[in-house]
Amino acid sequence: MSTTQRRTPDDWLQSPTEAFSLAGLKARLLYPTFHLGRVGWFIAAALTVAAGLLRFWNLSHPHELIFDETYYVKDAYSLWHFGYERAWEDDVDDTFLTGQAQPEPDAAYVVHPPAGKWLIGAGMALFGYDSAFGWRFTAALAGTLSVLLTFVLAAKLFRSLFLASCAGLLLTIEGHHLVMSRTALLDIFLMVFVLAAFCALIADRTWGRRRLAYELAARYRRLTAPRATDEDRTRWKTTITYGPWLGIRPWRIVAGILLGVAVSIKLSALAFVAVFGLLTVWWDATARRSAGIRRWLPGAIVTDGLWAFVSIVGVGAVTYIATWAGWLRSEGGYYRNWAADQATLLPDWLASLIHYHVQSTTFHTGLDSAHNYASAAWIWPFAGRPVSFYYRTENLDCGAEECSAAILDLPNPLIWWTGLVAMVIIFLRWLLIRDWRAGAILAVYVAGQLVWVLWPSRTMFFFYTVAYVPFLILAITYIAGLWLARTTPSGTGFTSRRLAVVGISLFVLAALVLSAYFLPIWTGEPIPQHQWRARMWFQSWI
């Protein structure tokens, strides 16, 4: 059961009388705990170090504000010094790099919440506000930590250190993820908090099933005890109909906090909140069905679903508001005093905050400005229009007459296109057998990709997709696991375990070689211009 987690009825019960024994419930609801062990943690550490080296190496190059860093870095500076974003004069970037520029006293109107900029500012506070390493530090840290999380998550989902190692290594070398980890934009932070929230909900899924098994077994023992009372019988009747309330669930609260921060990084995280909320309630429902609860779906919705809403949405909302503490404590924040002149039943701070969000939502949904690297959401799965963050041809030393230095937000083509095929296969598999892991991976992809289809005329960029890159990697790993599950040590041809391991390893090796080839245009390394052109496989990549 290392990859597909199949069970047969013989694995569950030896006799009907064991249906609600603790052993019987555990057999239906839980799998044996998978431990990483010393080898697993050694691999995790090695992958994390490798990811960190790629992301922190020469991180201060180029020492200039590239692409949207010109907004978020200066906003981060204002937040850390004044608690809210202030306006800056035009063409102040060069002066900012020397540490001489200061914002104007007036507040700036910004449309993204503050958490991502607080995180950028934390690196600047540690390493200097005029340090390119400083303003990219936390982005690189987020990207590095996401590799560790992906490895552990893959190990738990697929119960295989080999598959987890493949997943961790693929994310380590994936170019889109690498570029976003080396740039002070918001999306890499959104990615790591979404990933961490998903990990928390996976932990909650196990926690909830274990709690359900113990609670049902305890009530059944009281029912079948020689001194069972009418109260015990009445309680069991209610329990077997709807299932028990499982109490406060700490991992759901953790997920709510993480999702609250994610929404405060970019409001598009609301799509993940909705999907994760539905996922966790559905997992509860299927657990009750497997346990033998008669009205398992209403029981999950009423008994635990409302508490799930409080834990995820309620806790997330409180966390979200807390990230606005600097704006709330200020007097000069944009729209901070809007409610002072309005007739409202709400507290002034809350009415002002709501008005701010109404205005920013209108901006987001109506954004329609021309940009050379804007692209429609439907071409993102094909990597049709990556975003150029940086490109220079002058004053470069590359050993040739004509040189180019580029930072192109281009994914590893082999990983990206294989991931698209894997998502299609996962969708078909979910339709056929309803594997919960396939459904979960697919749901996150839908939240990160399809939500943007709702605004086809909005100005959008390919780098938004970094939020679901770890799950694209998990989709590839899932397909690799299916191949392994259909092999045996003594098999031949496609059923040979050795062939499967070699085939999967060769795929990872090919991805590694391709990443080495594209690395110069992911990190801004000067190369001869003909080599840069050789890497531009399509005109739309230029």
XYZ file of C-alpha atoms in Angstrom:
542
model
C 0.000 0.000 0.000
C 2.954 2.310 -0.490
C 1.492 4.320 -3.368
C -2.148 3.527 -4.110
C -3.302 2.701 -0.547
C -5.686 -0.021 -1.714
C -7.615 -2.106 0.783
C -9.713 -5.217 0.462
C -12.594 -6.217 2.758
C -10.328 -8.836 4.342
C -8.048 -6.015 5.525
C -10.911 -4.453 7.466
C -12.811 -6.986 9.535
C -12.516 -10.587 10.561
C -16.157 -10.715 11.783
C -19.189 -8.352 11.837
C -18.960 -8.054 15.624
C -15.723 -6.112 15.153
C -17.405 -3.367 13.113
C -17.260 -0.804 15.919
C -14.321 -2.155 17.843
C -11.313 0.109 17.946
C -9.349 -2.330 15.779
C -12.133 -2.532 13.208
C -12.593 1.232 13.036
C -8.858 1.841 12.731
C -8.692 -0.681 9.893
C -11.389 1.214 7.977
C -10.301 4.744 8.785
C -6.540 4.771 9.249
C -3.399 3.557 7.575
C -0.282 2.540 9.491
C 1.746 5.606 10.417
C 4.492 6.349 7.923
C 7.673 7.622 9.535
C 10.431 9.331 7.603
C 13.107 7.844 9.820
C 16.728 8.917 9.828
C 17.140 8.273 6.107
C 14.051 10.299 5.277
C 15.113 13.271 7.357
C 18.611 13.086 5.892
C 17.149 13.261 2.376
C 14.868 16.100 3.466
C 17.835 18.034 4.846
C 19.914 17.426 1.707
C 17.127 18.619 -0.581
C 16.491 21.680 1.580
C 20.175 22.611 1.517
C 20.304 22.132 -2.265
C 17.192 24.269 -2.691
C 18.683 26.940 -0.451
C 21.946 27.027 -2.388
C 20.119 27.553 -5.668
C 17.895 30.247 -4.212
C 20.382 32.172 -2.071
C 23.410 31.947 -4.371
C 24.178 35.420 -5.787
C 20.737 36.535 -4.637
C 21.731 40.212 -4.625
C 22.189 40.148 -8.419
C 20.995 42.333 -9.955
C 21.260 45.129 -7.439
C 18.231 46.948 -8.744
C 14.473 46.815 -8.413
C 13.279 44.451 -11.127
C 9.726 44.280 -12.440
C 7.160 44.750 -9.611
C 9.846 44.886 -6.939
C 9.673 48.624 -7.556
C 6.268 48.607 -5.816
C 6.507 45.922 -3.157
C 9.985 46.692 -1.838
C 9.233 50.368 -1.341
C 5.857 49.518 0.177
C 7.660 47.135 2.551
C 10.011 49.933 3.572
C 7.049 52.209 4.339
C 5.252 49.527 6.332
C 8.226 48.846 8.557
C 8.858 52.534 9.202
C 5.349 53.995 9.337
C 2.900 51.102 9.599
C 1.256 51.844 6.247
C 2.294 52.363 2.639
C 3.381 55.864 1.672
C 3.715 57.417 -1.782
C 7.079 57.789 -3.521
C 8.241 60.215 -6.146
C 8.558 58.964 -9.697
C 11.953 57.670 -10.868
C 13.226 57.253 -7.323
C 14.491 53.681 -7.754
C 18.155 54.595 -8.304
C 18.204 56.808 -5.236
C 16.466 54.089 -3.212
C 19.291 51.673 -4.031
C 21.756 53.978 -2.272
C 19.590 54.199 0.839
C 18.963 57.924 0.351
C 15.340 58.011 -0.818
C 12.444 58.610 1.539
C 8.699 58.343 0.866
C 6.389 61.328 0.803
C 4.207 62.025 3.844
C 1.010 61.177 1.948
C -0.400 57.657 2.016
C -0.282 55.572 -1.138
C -3.281 53.720 -2.500
C -2.276 50.063 -2.825
C -4.547 47.199 -3.771
C -2.764 44.231 -2.187
C -3.072 43.518 1.557
C 0.028 43.975 3.713
C 1.254 40.518 4.835
C 3.525 39.813 1.856
C 5.107 43.246 2.150
C 5.612 42.778 5.883
C 7.534 39.604 5.013
C 9.676 41.397 2.432
C 10.339 44.129 4.957
C 11.492 41.578 7.546
C 14.418 40.642 5.310
C 15.213 44.304 4.731
C 15.183 44.945 8.480
C 17.700 42.131 8.946
C 20.099 42.894 6.091
C 19.560 46.546 5.234
C 16.869 48.483 3.435
C 19.161 49.208 0.499
C 20.253 45.561 0.183
C 18.941 43.510 -2.737
C 19.807 40.395 -0.722
C 17.718 41.805 2.117
C 14.566 42.480 0.146
C 14.775 39.057 -1.579
C 15.816 37.111 1.513
C 12.380 36.058 2.737
C 11.268 35.117 -0.785
C 14.275 32.787 -1.068
C 13.521 31.425 2.402
C 9.887 30.766 1.458
C 10.932 28.952 -1.695
C 13.446 26.835 0.225
C 10.989 25.887 2.960
C 8.399 24.890 0.360
C 10.777 22.198 -0.915
C 10.968 20.716 2.585
C 7.182 20.856 2.965
C 6.663 19.228 -0.423
C 9.037 16.388 0.417
C 7.306 15.654 3.725
C 3.851 15.980 2.156
C 4.735 13.621 -0.699
C 6.139 11.084 1.778
C 2.914 11.162 3.787
C 0.651 10.990 0.725
C 2.529 8.286 -1.209
C 4.278 6.471 1.658
C 7.510 6.237 -0.297
C 10.839 7.950 0.288
C 11.751 7.365 -3.359
C 8.683 9.214 -4.628
C 9.077 11.941 -2.005
C 12.696 12.422 -3.077
C 11.593 12.766 -6.705
C 8.991 15.365 -5.727
C 11.442 17.360 -3.603
C 14.150 17.314 -6.265
C 11.768 18.329 -9.060
C 10.586 21.340 -7.051
C 14.184 22.202 -6.140
C 15.167 22.553 -9.814
C 11.897 23.880 -11.259
C 12.658 27.197 -12.981
C 9.379 29.045 -12.426
C 9.576 28.295 -8.713
C 13.278 29.209 -8.662
C 12.800 32.598 -10.320
C 9.924 33.535 -8.027
C 12.016 32.443 -5.016
C 14.729 34.895 -6.077
C 12.433 37.875 -6.645
C 10.697 40.093 -4.085
C 7.179 39.616 -5.401
C 4.164 38.428 -3.424
C 3.265 35.173 -5.144
C 5.999 32.993 -3.648
C 4.669 33.843 -0.178
C 1.152 32.979 -1.287
C 2.464 29.622 -2.512
C 4.202 28.641 0.725
C 1.274 29.592 2.977
C -1.205 27.733 0.755
C 1.088 24.696 0.779
C 1.512 24.867 4.561
C -2.267 25.187 5.043
C -2.799 22.122 2.867
C -0.260 20.198 4.962
C -2.143 21.246 8.103
C -5.425 19.957 6.662
C -3.791 16.657 5.725
C -2.660 16.370 9.345
C -6.200 17.250 10.444
C -7.615 14.525 8.194
C -5.567 11.914 10.050
C -6.271 13.533 13.420
C -10.028 13.593 12.752
C -10.191 9.979 11.604
C -8.247 8.805 14.636
C -10.495 10.814 16.956
C -13.587 9.434 15.202
C -12.354 5.860 15.644
C -11.653 6.312 19.352
C -14.926 8.159 20.004
C -17.096 5.596 18.214
C -15.293 2.670 19.837
C -15.699 4.183 23.315
C -19.434 4.756 22.851
C -19.903 1.270 21.396
C -18.131 -0.285 24.381
C -20.510 1.524 26.714
C -23.450 0.299 24.630
C -22.357 -3.341 24.772
C -21.233 -3.302 28.401
C -23.296 -5.434 30.831
C -24.362 -2.302 32.710
C -25.395 -0.249 29.672
C -28.091 2.301 30.502
C -30.947 3.732 28.462
C -28.885 6.920 28.169
C -26.071 4.903 26.576
C -28.507 3.354 24.101
C -30.066 6.707 23.234
C -26.684 8.280 22.800
C -25.550 5.453 20.530
C -28.648 5.827 18.369
C -27.814 9.483 17.799
C -24.160 8.649 17.283
C -24.745 5.955 14.656
C -27.169 8.264 12.828
C -25.064 11.430 12.564
C -21.752 10.684 14.185
C -20.121 12.405 17.156
C -18.774 15.913 17.400
C -15.008 15.572 17.388
C -14.226 18.656 19.429
C -11.797 21.481 18.775
C -9.422 20.476 16.000
C -6.024 22.135 16.412
C -4.767 21.448 12.878
C -7.814 23.172 11.420
C -7.065 26.220 13.509
C -3.491 26.170 12.224
C -4.845 25.965 8.679
C -7.149 28.908 9.384
C -4.233 31.038 10.584
C -2.124 30.132 7.557
C -4.961 30.833 5.138
C -5.649 34.145 6.862
C -2.055 35.166 6.176
C -2.351 33.856 2.597
C -5.376 36.070 1.941
C -3.445 38.997 3.405
C -0.729 38.341 0.830
C -3.070 38.302 -2.150
C -6.856 38.283 -2.152
C -6.817 35.540 -4.771
C -6.111 33.187 -1.845
C -9.856 33.315 -1.139
C -10.235 30.674 -3.851
C -7.999 28.346 -1.827
C -9.975 29.108 1.347
C -13.190 28.046 -0.386
C -11.693 24.878 -1.881
C -9.899 23.843 1.310
C -13.050 24.396 3.359
C -15.051 22.124 1.056
C -12.271 19.541 1.008
C -11.971 19.211 4.778
C -15.736 18.834 5.267
C -15.913 16.260 2.473
C -13.053 14.303 4.060
C -15.034 14.283 7.303
C -18.109 13.054 5.477
C -16.291 10.172 3.795
C -14.699 9.210 7.109
C -18.148 8.938 8.672
C -19.363 6.893 5.724
C -16.420 4.493 6.092
C -17.067 4.251 9.821
C -20.686 3.201 9.234
C -22.539 6.415 10.111
C -25.968 6.272 8.454
C -26.530 9.943 7.649
C -22.870 10.652 7.088
C -23.163 13.745 4.900
C -25.660 15.743 7.022
C -23.739 14.607 10.081
C -20.465 15.956 8.730
C -22.015 19.241 7.642
C -23.978 19.952 10.828
C -21.838 18.289 13.490
C -18.382 19.307 12.281
C -18.931 21.507 9.234
C -20.032 24.551 11.200
C -17.007 24.244 13.463
C -14.826 23.829 10.389
C -16.190 27.143 9.131
C -15.326 28.807 12.429
C -11.851 27.238 12.524
C -10.919 28.130 8.954
C -12.970 31.165 7.965
C -13.450 32.673 11.425
C -9.874 32.193 12.593
C -8.646 33.195 9.146
C -10.645 36.430 9.260
C -9.228 37.369 12.668
C -5.718 36.600 11.430
C -6.307 38.640 8.307
C -7.425 41.694 10.258
C -4.430 41.306 12.572
C -2.072 41.708 9.612
C -3.541 45.192 9.132
C -2.369 46.246 12.601
C -0.005 48.902 11.260
C -2.764 50.518 9.196
C -5.278 50.238 12.054
C -2.918 51.933 14.519
C -2.067 54.725 12.115
C -3.778 58.007 11.466
C -2.433 58.524 7.974
C -3.191 55.219 6.220
C -5.141 55.463 2.969
C -8.898 55.479 3.727
C -8.041 55.027 7.418
C -10.367 57.849 8.471
C -12.951 57.424 5.723
C -15.711 56.402 8.150
C -15.271 59.499 10.309
C -17.520 61.461 7.946
C -19.952 58.627 7.234
C -23.103 57.503 8.977
C -22.484 53.869 9.841
C -23.413 51.426 12.592
C -20.007 49.774 12.439
C -16.924 50.888 14.344
C -15.038 53.495 12.332
C -11.982 51.291 11.836
C -14.067 48.399 10.504
C -16.162 50.566 8.207
C -13.006 52.178 6.828
C -11.383 48.792 6.302
C -14.443 47.471 4.482
C -14.519 50.562 2.262
C -10.847 50.034 1.452
C -11.611 46.485 0.325
C -14.606 47.502 -1.737
C -12.393 49.927 -3.626
C -9.515 47.446 -4.072
C -11.897 44.714 -5.257
C -13.296 47.084 -7.866
C -9.762 47.802 -8.995
C -8.815 44.119 -9.216
C -11.869 43.034 -11.186
C -11.695 46.007 -13.530
C -7.938 46.009 -14.153
C -7.456 46.195 -17.917
C -4.197 47.877 -18.885
C -1.918 46.869 -21.733
C 1.334 45.126 -20.840
C 3.830 43.362 -23.080
C 3.985 40.317 -20.816
C 0.335 40.042 -19.837
C -1.310 36.773 -20.816
C -4.683 35.069 -20.619
C -5.160 32.300 -18.070
C -5.910 29.671 -20.724
C -2.333 29.764 -22.068
C -0.664 29.433 -18.652
C -0.799 25.589 -18.616
C 1.257 25.644 -21.820
C 3.791 28.255 -20.583
C 2.935 30.307 -23.635
C 3.957 33.707 -22.301
C 6.498 33.752 -19.455
C 7.299 37.126 -17.903
C 10.645 38.834 -18.443
C 11.757 40.381 -15.149
C 15.154 41.594 -16.320
C 17.107 41.837 -19.582
C 20.391 43.610 -20.340
C 22.791 43.577 -23.284
C 25.238 46.392 -22.426
C 28.319 46.473 -20.173
C 28.409 42.685 -19.853
C 31.393 40.364 -19.837
C 30.602 36.898 -21.194
C 33.598 36.195 -23.425
C 31.741 37.134 -26.605
C 31.125 40.311 -28.590
C 27.385 40.303 -27.886
C 26.063 39.256 -24.489
C 22.684 38.944 -22.808
C 21.704 38.762 -19.165
C 18.118 37.752 -18.506
C 15.766 36.744 -15.723
C 12.837 35.072 -17.443
C 10.051 33.545 -15.389
C 10.105 30.410 -17.520
C 9.242 26.999 -16.068
C 11.250 23.895 -16.777
C 9.401 22.822 -19.950
C 9.658 19.083 -19.259
C 8.268 19.423 -15.742
C 5.593 21.934 -16.710
C 4.184 20.089 -19.712
C 4.403 16.709 -17.988
C 2.523 18.242 -15.073
C -0.276 19.305 -17.398
C -0.597 15.758 -18.756
C -0.489 14.424 -15.182
C -3.363 16.686 -14.174
C -5.485 15.339 -17.027
C -4.744 11.754 -15.965
C -5.476 12.591 -12.346
C -8.836 14.065 -13.319
C -9.759 10.890 -15.204
C -8.604 8.705 -12.314
C -10.605 10.718 -9.836
C -13.704 10.255 -12.010
C -13.139 6.499 -12.122
C -12.127 5.558 -8.568
C -12.493 8.721 -6.467
C -8.994 8.529 -4.986
C -9.046 11.290 -2.370
C -5.432 12.219 -3.074
C -6.151 12.744 -6.760
C -9.172 14.863 -5.885
C -7.177 16.982 -3.428
C -4.342 17.694 -5.870
C -6.819 18.482 -8.618
C -8.826 20.789 -6.327
C -5.784 22.919 -5.517
C -4.937 23.180 -9.220
C -8.499 24.306 -9.938
C -8.308 26.933 -7.182
C -5.041 28.328 -8.517
C -5.753 28.115 -12.239
C -9.427 28.154 -13.121
C -10.396 30.978 -10.773
C -8.661 33.415 -13.140
C -10.868 32.322 -16.019
C -13.698 34.211 -14.301
C -12.091 37.500 -15.374
C -10.995 36.933 -18.984
C -10.497 40.622 -19.764
C -8.407 41.385 -16.672
C -4.673 42.048 -17.024
C -2.972 38.915 -15.710
C 0.488 37.368 -15.650
C 1.873 33.854 -15.826
C 3.695 34.160 -12.501
C 0.365 33.884 -10.659
C 0.619 30.130 -11.291
C 3.512 29.647 -8.864
C 0.859 29.206 -6.162
C 0.127 25.694 -7.404
C 3.557 24.588 -8.663
C 4.137 22.160 -5.731
C 0.848 20.469 -6.582
C 1.847 20.151 -10.217
C 4.918 18.323 -8.925
C 2.703 16.151 -6.708
C 0.585 15.296 -9.739
C 3.667 14.015 -11.577
C 4.690 12.081 -8.463
C 1.221 10.571 -8.215
C 1.472 9.223 -11.772
C 4.940 7.839 -11.002
C 3.402 6.119 -7.984
C 0.723 4.511 -10.143
C 3.424 3.009 -12.326
C 5.321 1.683 -9.314
C 2.153 0.212 -7.834
C 1.634 -1.938 -10.911
C 5.074 -3.498 -10.778
C 6.616 -6.415 -8.945
C 10.269 -7.261 -8.213
C 9.996 -10.253 -10.552
C 7.913 -8.545 -13.239
C 8.970 -8.079 -16.827
C 8.493 -5.195 -19.232
C 6.162 -2.506 -17.929
C 5.502 -4.511 -14.744
C 9.189 -4.649 -13.794
C 9.928 -2.727 -10.605
C 13.474 -2.071 -11.792
C 12.250 -0.627 -15.091
C 9.837 1.694 -13.278
C 12.517 2.973 -10.909
C 14.954 3.506 -13.784
C 12.308 5.195 -15.938
C 11.245 7.599 -13.182
C 14.877 8.329 -12.329
C 15.686 9.074 -15.975
C 12.795 11.529 -16.108
C 14.127 13.350 -13.036
C 17.637 13.316 -14.528
C 16.356 14.756 -17.829
C 14.586 17.516 -15.881
C 17.818 18.214 -13.987
C 19.823 18.510 -17.224
C 17.212 20.828 -18.732
C 17.254 23.014 -15.616
C 21.050 23.298 -15.847
C 20.604 24.423 -19.460
C 18.074 27.128 -18.580
C 19.717 28.216 -15.306
C 21.545 31.251 -16.808
C 18.269 32.858 -17.961
C 16.687 32.199 -14.558
C 19.464 33.916 -12.576
C 20.588 36.810 -14.809
C 23.979 35.306 -15.632
C 25.630 36.979 -18.677
C 25.898 34.563 -21.610
C 26.653 35.011 -25.332
C 23.589 36.330 -27.083
C 23.405 33.367 -29.466
C 23.119 31.084 -26.428
C 20.300 33.201 -25.071
C 18.486 32.959 -28.412
C 18.997 29.187 -28.453
C 16.990 29.023 -25.233
C 14.094 31.009 -26.685
C 12.261 28.019 -28.171
C 9.200 30.074 -29.097
C 8.770 33.660 -30.214
C 6.290 34.210 -27.385
C 9.082 33.566 -24.861
C 10.967 36.684 -25.973
